Amino acid sequence: DAGVIQSPRHEVTEMGQEVTLRCKPISGHNSLFWYRQTMMRGLELLIYFNNNVPIDDSGMPEDRFSAKMPNASFSTLKIQPSEPRDSAVYFCASSVGEGYTFGSGTRLTVV
Amino acid sequence: SQQGEEDPQALSIQEGENATMNCSYKTSINNLQWYRQNSGRGLVHLILIRSNEREKHSGRLRVTLDTSKKSSSLLITASRAADTASYFCATSGVSTDKLIFGTGTRLQVFP
């Protein structure tokens, strides 16, 4: 198994542009989580899905953030419009039961 | 807001020594997990301890849980330079699948 696959690994974009981050969870995992990691705030849970349905999006910072999971093998996190304070590493993780498997993350820089 | 806080924030030891990291949390939990993060990488699940367990071992790792004090500790015995990483505790609530991460401990093991 290739693990949780995130793309792109790095993204540099200008303020105001739309950014889409992608995640492919491990086959058979029925829960998917999006986290954001910064030095100031640590690891923050943004949203999680169970069986492709959003369960808790209370961590999504603003309406500029949206996430979808159209099927069991794919999820996106979109930021529109992006702002410099969105710069962070965004992680996707999947699980079946206990214990998460994390992807390698997408390092987003908004200039 | 983060559920857990870890202590110390940073720890430096020599190879062969033991490393102890502590985690405190705020609300009732279903389980507590420890993860390792190498610089620039995703998090890796190390060990899980359930709320009705007091101690658990896995190789050189020993985890304790004291639910009355809402605290946990991770002991790494006979540390190696390869153990250099950040270590995070994460808690899962009683009625939710989501994990809330602590602030992390940066461990440096000198050869």
PDB file of C-alpha atoms in Angstrom:
ATOM      1  CA  ASP A   1       0.000   0.000   0.000  1.00  0.00           C
ATOM      2  CA  ALA A   2       1.368   3.425  -0.944  1.00  0.00           C
ATOM      3  CA  GLY A   3      -0.098   5.032   2.143  1.00  0.00           C
ATOM      4  CA  VAL A   4      -1.973   8.319   2.175  1.00  0.00           C
ATOM      5  CA  ILE A   5      -1.016  10.310  -0.901  1.00  0.00           C
ATOM      6  CA  GLN A   6      -1.148  14.090  -0.941  1.00  0.00           C
ATOM      7  CA  SER A   7      -0.505  16.459  -3.799  1.00  0.00           C
ATOM      8  CA  PRO A   8       1.133  18.752  -4.440  1.00  0.00           C
ATOM      9  CA  ARG A   9       4.026  18.472  -1.958  1.00  0.00           C
ATOM     10  CA  HIS A  10       4.735  22.169  -2.240  1.00  0.00           C
ATOM     11  CA  GLU A  11       2.573  25.017  -3.460  1.00  0.00           C
ATOM     12  CA  VAL A  12       3.511  28.675  -3.774  1.00  0.00           C
ATOM     13  CA  THR A  13       0.741  30.998  -4.800  1.00  0.00           C
ATOM     14  CA  GLU A  14      -0.089  34.669  -4.801  1.00  0.00           C
ATOM     15  CA  MET A  15      -2.578  36.174  -2.420  1.00  0.00           C
ATOM     16  CA  GLY A  16      -6.084  36.039  -3.821  1.00  0.00           C
ATOM     17  CA  GLN A  17      -5.533  32.928  -5.906  1.00  0.00           C
ATOM     18  CA  GLU A  18      -7.480  29.718  -5.468  1.00  0.00           C
ATOM     19  CA  VAL A  19      -5.586  26.772  -4.050  1.00  0.00           C
ATOM     20  CA  THR A  20      -6.685  23.135  -4.182  1.00  0.00           C
ATOM     21  CA  LEU A  21      -5.022  20.455  -2.116  1.00  0.00           C
ATOM     22  CA  ARG A  22      -5.635  16.802  -2.875  1.00  0.00           C
ATOM     23  CA  CYS A  23      -5.644  13.615  -0.847  1.00  0.00           C
ATOM     24  CA  LYS A  24      -5.998   9.934  -1.635  1.00  0.00           C
ATOM     25  CA  PRO A  25      -6.649   7.929   1.533  1.00  0.00           C
ATOM     26  CA  ILE A  26      -5.667   4.327   2.111  1.00  0.00           C
ATOM     27  CA  SER A  27      -8.079   1.934   0.447  1.00  0.00           C
ATOM     28  CA  GLY A  28     -10.558   0.588   2.985  1.00  0.00           C
ATOM     29  CA  HIS A  29     -10.138   3.443   5.449  1.00  0.00           C
ATOM     30  CA  ASN A  30     -13.529   4.994   6.102  1.00  0.00           C
ATOM     31  CA  SER A  31     -12.472   8.160   7.931  1.00  0.00           C
ATOM     32  CA  LEU A  32     -10.504  11.050   6.473  1.00  0.00           C
ATOM     33  CA  PHE A  33      -9.126  14.063   8.298  1.00  0.00           C
ATOM     34  CA  TRP A  34      -7.600  17.372   7.215  1.00  0.00           C
ATOM     35  CA  TYR A  35      -5.158  19.068   9.597  1.00  0.00           C
ATOM     36  CA  ARG A  36      -3.162  22.273   9.384  1.00  0.00           C
ATOM     37  CA  GLN A  37       0.192  22.684  11.126  1.00  0.00           C
ATOM     38  CA  THR A  38       1.898  25.977  11.936  1.00  0.00           C
ATOM     39  CA  MET A  39       4.544  26.962  14.431  1.00  0.00           C
ATOM     40  CA  MET A  40       2.159  29.294  16.218  1.00  0.00           C
ATOM     41  CA  ARG A  41      -0.927  27.079  16.446  1.00  0.00           C
ATOM     42  CA  GLY A  42       0.454  23.567  16.168  1.00  0.00           C
ATOM     43  CA  LEU A  43      -1.738  20.864  14.627  1.00  0.00           C
ATOM     44  CA  GLU A  44      -5.322  21.943  14.095  1.00  0.00           C
ATOM     45  CA  LEU A  45      -8.112  19.692  12.895  1.00  0.00           C
ATOM     46  CA  LEU A  46      -9.970  21.428  10.090  1.00  0.00           C
ATOM     47  CA  ILE A  47     -12.582  18.882   9.059  1.00  0.00           C
ATOM     48  CA  TYR A  48     -13.208  15.181   9.033  1.00  0.00           C
ATOM     49  CA  PHE A  49     -15.295  12.802   6.962  1.00  0.00           C
ATOM     50  CA  ASN A  50     -16.744   9.426   7.771  1.00  0.00           C
ATOM     51  CA  ASN A  51     -17.892   7.273   4.851  1.00  0.00           C
ATOM     52  CA  ASN A  52     -17.468  10.332   2.589  1.00  0.00           C
ATOM     53  CA  VAL A  53     -19.827  12.457   4.695  1.00  0.00           C
ATOM     54  CA  PRO A  54     -18.520  15.567   6.507  1.00  0.00           C
ATOM     55  CA  ILE A  55     -19.002  14.965  10.219  1.00  0.00           C
ATOM     56  CA  ASP A  56     -17.313  17.918  11.888  1.00  0.00           C
ATOM     57  CA  ASP A  57     -16.143  21.064  10.114  1.00  0.00           C
ATOM     58  CA  SER A  58     -15.945  23.232  13.196  1.00  0.00           C
ATOM     59  CA  GLY A  59     -12.207  23.694  12.679  1.00  0.00           C
ATOM     60  CA  MET A  60     -12.541  25.254   9.242  1.00  0.00           C
ATOM     61  CA  PRO A  61     -11.305  28.776   9.869  1.00  0.00           C
ATOM     62  CA  GLU A  62     -13.439  30.723   7.436  1.00  0.00           C
ATOM     63  CA  ASP A  63     -15.814  30.468   4.522  1.00  0.00           C
ATOM     64  CA  ARG A  64     -12.783  30.752   2.274  1.00  0.00           C
ATOM     65  CA  PHE A  65     -12.048  27.121   3.163  1.00  0.00           C
ATOM     66  CA  SER A  66     -14.079  24.262   1.753  1.00  0.00           C
ATOM     67  CA  ALA A  67     -13.558  20.504   1.599  1.00  0.00           C
ATOM     68  CA  LYS A  68     -15.157  17.748  -0.403  1.00  0.00           C
ATOM     69  CA  MET A  69     -15.008  13.991  -0.541  1.00  0.00           C
ATOM     70  CA  PRO A  70     -16.828  12.917  -3.706  1.00  0.00           C
ATOM     71  CA  ASN A  71     -15.871   9.261  -3.245  1.00  0.00           C
ATOM     72  CA  ALA A  72     -13.990   6.961  -0.894  1.00  0.00           C
ATOM     73  CA  SER A  73     -10.676   7.414  -2.690  1.00  0.00           C
ATOM     74  CA  PHE A  74     -10.390  11.173  -3.056  1.00  0.00           C
ATOM     75  CA  SER A  75     -10.750  14.384  -1.092  1.00  0.00           C
ATOM     76  CA  THR A  76      -9.940  18.032  -1.765  1.00  0.00           C
ATOM     77  CA  LEU A  77      -9.362  21.043   0.442  1.00  0.00           C
ATOM     78  CA  LYS A  78      -9.883  24.339  -1.338  1.00  0.00           C
ATOM     79  CA  ILE A  79      -8.946  27.845  -0.247  1.00  0.00           C
ATOM     80  CA  GLN A  80     -10.505  30.687  -2.213  1.00  0.00           C
ATOM     81  CA  PRO A  81      -9.221  33.369  -2.054  1.00  0.00           C
ATOM     82  CA  SER A  82      -5.939  32.507  -0.373  1.00  0.00           C
ATOM     83  CA  GLU A  83      -4.231  34.847   2.091  1.00  0.00           C
ATOM     84  CA  PRO A  84      -0.673  34.944   3.469  1.00  0.00           C
ATOM     85  CA  ARG A  85      -1.911  33.750   6.889  1.00  0.00           C
ATOM     86  CA  ASP A  86      -3.018  30.503   5.241  1.00  0.00           C
ATOM     87  CA  SER A  87       0.638  29.574   4.813  1.00  0.00           C
ATOM     88  CA  ALA A  88       1.133  26.272   6.631  1.00  0.00           C
ATOM     89  CA  VAL A  89       1.637  22.560   6.123  1.00  0.00           C
ATOM     90  CA  TYR A  90      -1.656  20.824   5.426  1.00  0.00           C
ATOM     91  CA  PHE A  91      -1.921  17.152   6.308  1.00  0.00           C
ATOM     92  CA  CYS A  92      -4.449  14.587   5.306  1.00  0.00           C
ATOM     93  CA  ALA A  93      -4.893  11.442   7.393  1.00  0.00           C
ATOM     94  CA  SER A  94      -7.098   8.391   7.095  1.00  0.00           C
ATOM     95  CA  SER A  95      -8.130   5.678   9.494  1.00  0.00           C
ATOM     96  CA  VAL A  96     -10.296   2.646  10.013  1.00  0.00           C
ATOM     97  CA  GLY A  97     -10.969   2.476  13.715  1.00  0.00           C
ATOM     98  CA  GLU A  98      -8.128   3.667  15.883  1.00  0.00           C
ATOM     99  CA  GLY A  99      -4.767   5.037  14.801  1.00  0.00           C
ATOM    100  CA  TYR A 100      -4.331   7.456  11.928  1.00  0.00           C
ATOM    101  CA  THR A 101      -2.086   7.185   8.891  1.00  0.00           C
ATOM    102  CA  PHE A 102      -0.839  10.570   7.761  1.00  0.00           C
ATOM    103  CA  GLY A 103       0.246  11.742   4.358  1.00  0.00           C
ATOM    104  CA  SER A 104       3.490  13.629   3.841  1.00  0.00           C
ATOM    105  CA  GLY A 105       1.674  16.944   3.744  1.00  0.00           C
ATOM    106  CA  THR A 106       1.428  19.905   1.397  1.00  0.00           C
ATOM    107  CA  ARG A 107       3.538  22.921   2.285  1.00  0.00           C
ATOM    108  CA  LEU A 108       1.545  25.968   1.202  1.00  0.00           C
ATOM    109  CA  THR A 109       3.126  29.385   0.897  1.00  0.00           C
ATOM    110  CA  VAL A 110       0.920  32.336   0.023  1.00  0.00           C
ATOM    111  CA  VAL A 111       2.882  35.441  -0.950  1.00  0.00           C
TER     112      VAL A 111
ATOM    113  CA  SER B   1      -8.182  24.891  20.739  1.00  0.00           C
ATOM    114  CA  GLN B   2      -5.736  22.120  21.490  1.00  0.00           C
ATOM    115  CA  GLN B   3      -6.679  19.452  23.923  1.00  0.00           C
ATOM    116  CA  GLY B   4      -3.265  18.478  25.179  1.00  0.00           C
ATOM    117  CA  GLU B   5      -0.164  20.165  26.386  1.00  0.00           C
ATOM    118  CA  GLU B   6       3.180  18.501  26.509  1.00  0.00           C
ATOM    119  CA  ASP B   7       6.112  18.881  28.761  1.00  0.00           C
ATOM    120  CA  PRO B   8       8.914  19.541  28.221  1.00  0.00           C
ATOM    121  CA  GLN B   9       8.726  21.517  24.988  1.00  0.00           C
ATOM    122  CA  ALA B  10      12.252  20.385  24.142  1.00  0.00           C
ATOM    123  CA  LEU B  11      14.527  17.651  25.457  1.00  0.00           C
ATOM    124  CA  SER B  12      18.168  16.898  24.661  1.00  0.00           C
ATOM    125  CA  ILE B  13      19.832  13.675  25.759  1.00  0.00           C
ATOM    126  CA  GLN B  14      22.730  11.396  24.885  1.00  0.00           C
ATOM    127  CA  GLU B  15      22.323   8.086  23.094  1.00  0.00           C
ATOM    128  CA  GLY B  16      21.579   5.306  25.506  1.00  0.00           C
ATOM    129  CA  GLU B  17      19.737   7.512  27.973  1.00  0.00           C
ATOM    130  CA  ASN B  18      16.008   7.301  28.566  1.00  0.00           C
ATOM    131  CA  ALA B  19      13.646  10.049  27.418  1.00  0.00           C
ATOM    132  CA  THR B  20      10.401  10.853  29.212  1.00  0.00           C
ATOM    133  CA  MET B  21       7.709  13.106  27.804  1.00  0.00           C
ATOM    134  CA  ASN B  22       4.506  14.093  29.549  1.00  0.00           C
ATOM    135  CA  CYS B  23       1.092  15.027  28.231  1.00  0.00           C
ATOM    136  CA  SER B  24      -1.848  16.608  30.018  1.00  0.00           C
ATOM    137  CA  TYR B  25      -5.355  16.907  28.639  1.00  0.00           C
ATOM    138  CA  LYS B  26      -8.593  18.535  29.666  1.00  0.00           C
ATOM    139  CA  THR B  27     -11.669  16.397  29.047  1.00  0.00           C
ATOM    140  CA  SER B  28     -12.753  12.767  29.256  1.00  0.00           C
ATOM    141  CA  ILE B  29     -11.195  10.537  26.652  1.00  0.00           C
ATOM    142  CA  ASN B  30     -11.780   7.229  24.893  1.00  0.00           C
ATOM    143  CA  ASN B  31      -8.118   6.710  24.177  1.00  0.00           C
ATOM    144  CA  LEU B  32      -4.796   8.536  24.016  1.00  0.00           C
ATOM    145  CA  GLN B  33      -2.274   8.069  21.253  1.00  0.00           C
ATOM    146  CA  TRP B  34       1.353   9.046  20.684  1.00  0.00           C
ATOM    147  CA  TYR B  35       2.785  10.052  17.336  1.00  0.00           C
ATOM    148  CA  ARG B  36       6.265  10.863  16.065  1.00  0.00           C
ATOM    149  CA  GLN B  37       7.057  13.481  13.441  1.00  0.00           C
ATOM    150  CA  ASN B  38      10.415  13.727  11.765  1.00  0.00           C
ATOM    151  CA  SER B  39      11.317  17.127  10.386  1.00  0.00           C
ATOM    152  CA  GLY B  40       9.369  17.920   7.239  1.00  0.00           C
ATOM    153  CA  ARG B  41       7.415  14.668   7.322  1.00  0.00           C
ATOM    154  CA  GLY B  42       3.972  13.439   8.289  1.00  0.00           C
ATOM    155  CA  LEU B  43       3.131  11.991  11.669  1.00  0.00           C
ATOM    156  CA  VAL B  44       3.627   8.319  12.419  1.00  0.00           C
ATOM    157  CA  HIS B  45       1.437   6.459  14.896  1.00  0.00           C
ATOM    158  CA  LEU B  46       3.452   4.894  17.714  1.00  0.00           C
ATOM    159  CA  ILE B  47       1.120   3.527  20.341  1.00  0.00           C
ATOM    160  CA  LEU B  48      -2.447   3.755  21.642  1.00  0.00           C
ATOM    161  CA  ILE B  49      -3.648   3.357  25.211  1.00  0.00           C
ATOM    162  CA  ARG B  50      -7.320   3.089  26.090  1.00  0.00           C
ATOM    163  CA  SER B  51      -8.965   4.935  28.950  1.00  0.00           C
ATOM    164  CA  ASN B  52      -9.334   1.722  30.960  1.00  0.00           C
ATOM    165  CA  GLU B  53      -5.638   0.858  30.635  1.00  0.00           C
ATOM    166  CA  ARG B  54      -2.876   2.164  32.873  1.00  0.00           C
ATOM    167  CA  GLU B  55       0.269   1.061  31.100  1.00  0.00           C
ATOM    168  CA  LYS B  56       1.287  -0.261  27.727  1.00  0.00           C
ATOM    169  CA  HIS B  57       4.561  -1.359  26.135  1.00  0.00           C
ATOM    170  CA  SER B  58       5.751  -1.560  22.565  1.00  0.00           C
ATOM    171  CA  GLY B  59       9.405  -2.349  22.004  1.00  0.00           C
ATOM    172  CA  ARG B  60      11.413   0.460  23.635  1.00  0.00           C
ATOM    173  CA  LEU B  61       8.271   2.500  24.268  1.00  0.00           C
ATOM    174  CA  ARG B  62       6.356   2.551  27.515  1.00  0.00           C
ATOM    175  CA  VAL B  63       3.188   4.604  27.911  1.00  0.00           C
ATOM    176  CA  THR B  64       1.292   5.276  31.102  1.00  0.00           C
ATOM    177  CA  LEU B  65      -2.114   6.843  31.559  1.00  0.00           C
ATOM    178  CA  ASP B  66      -3.600   8.380  34.688  1.00  0.00           C
ATOM    179  CA  THR B  67      -7.179   9.370  33.945  1.00  0.00           C
ATOM    180  CA  SER B  68      -7.662  10.823  37.432  1.00  0.00           C
ATOM    181  CA  LYS B  69      -4.924  13.344  36.704  1.00  0.00           C
ATOM    182  CA  LYS B  70      -5.728  13.565  32.997  1.00  0.00           C
ATOM    183  CA  SER B  71      -2.130  12.881  32.124  1.00  0.00           C
ATOM    184  CA  SER B  72       0.049  10.460  30.199  1.00  0.00           C
ATOM    185  CA  SER B  73       3.741   9.846  29.820  1.00  0.00           C
ATOM    186  CA  LEU B  74       5.840   8.349  27.049  1.00  0.00           C
ATOM    187  CA  LEU B  75       9.134   6.739  27.967  1.00  0.00           C
ATOM    188  CA  ILE B  76      11.671   5.848  25.302  1.00  0.00           C
ATOM    189  CA  THR B  77      14.344   3.581  26.738  1.00  0.00           C
ATOM    190  CA  ALA B  78      17.926   3.286  25.471  1.00  0.00           C
ATOM    191  CA  SER B  79      17.443   6.155  23.052  1.00  0.00           C
ATOM    192  CA  ARG B  80      19.139   6.286  19.660  1.00  0.00           C
ATOM    193  CA  ALA B  81      20.075   9.172  17.394  1.00  0.00           C
ATOM    194  CA  ALA B  82      17.299   7.979  15.051  1.00  0.00           C
ATOM    195  CA  ASP B  83      14.752   8.760  17.786  1.00  0.00           C
ATOM    196  CA  THR B  84      15.387  12.472  17.179  1.00  0.00           C
ATOM    197  CA  ALA B  85      11.959  13.869  16.240  1.00  0.00           C
ATOM    198  CA  SER B  86       8.948  15.677  17.645  1.00  0.00           C
ATOM    199  CA  TYR B  87       6.540  13.599  19.699  1.00  0.00           C
ATOM    200  CA  PHE B  88       2.856  14.416  20.019  1.00  0.00           C
ATOM    201  CA  CYS B  89       0.110  13.059  22.202  1.00  0.00           C
ATOM    202  CA  ALA B  90      -3.420  13.021  20.819  1.00  0.00           C
ATOM    203  CA  THR B  91      -6.728  12.320  22.494  1.00  0.00           C
ATOM    204  CA  SER B  92      -9.909  10.834  21.160  1.00  0.00           C
ATOM    205  CA  GLY B  93     -13.109  11.871  22.873  1.00  0.00           C
ATOM    206  CA  VAL B  94     -15.791   9.567  24.176  1.00  0.00           C
ATOM    207  CA  SER B  95     -18.268  10.136  21.344  1.00  0.00           C
ATOM    208  CA  THR B  96     -16.116  11.202  18.431  1.00  0.00           C
ATOM    209  CA  ASP B  97     -13.547   9.792  16.024  1.00  0.00           C
ATOM    210  CA  LYS B  98     -11.509  12.957  15.831  1.00  0.00           C
ATOM    211  CA  LEU B  99      -8.077  13.281  17.390  1.00  0.00           C
ATOM    212  CA  ILE B 100      -6.955  16.459  19.065  1.00  0.00           C
ATOM    213  CA  PHE B 101      -3.197  16.882  19.215  1.00  0.00           C
ATOM    214  CA  GLY B 102      -0.999  18.358  21.888  1.00  0.00           C
ATOM    215  CA  THR B 103       1.739  20.904  21.439  1.00  0.00           C
ATOM    216  CA  GLY B 104       4.526  18.354  21.053  1.00  0.00           C
ATOM    217  CA  THR B 105       7.956  17.687  22.546  1.00  0.00           C
ATOM    218  CA  ARG B 106      11.065  18.118  20.394  1.00  0.00           C
ATOM    219  CA  LEU B 107      13.531  15.367  21.268  1.00  0.00           C
ATOM    220  CA  GLN B 108      17.177  15.593  20.259  1.00  0.00           C
ATOM    221  CA  VAL B 109      19.345  12.532  20.831  1.00  0.00           C
ATOM    222  CA  PHE B 110      23.066  13.150  20.462  1.00  0.00           C
ATOM    223  CA  PRO B 111      25.313  10.293  19.335  1.00  0.00           C
TER     224      PRO B 111
END
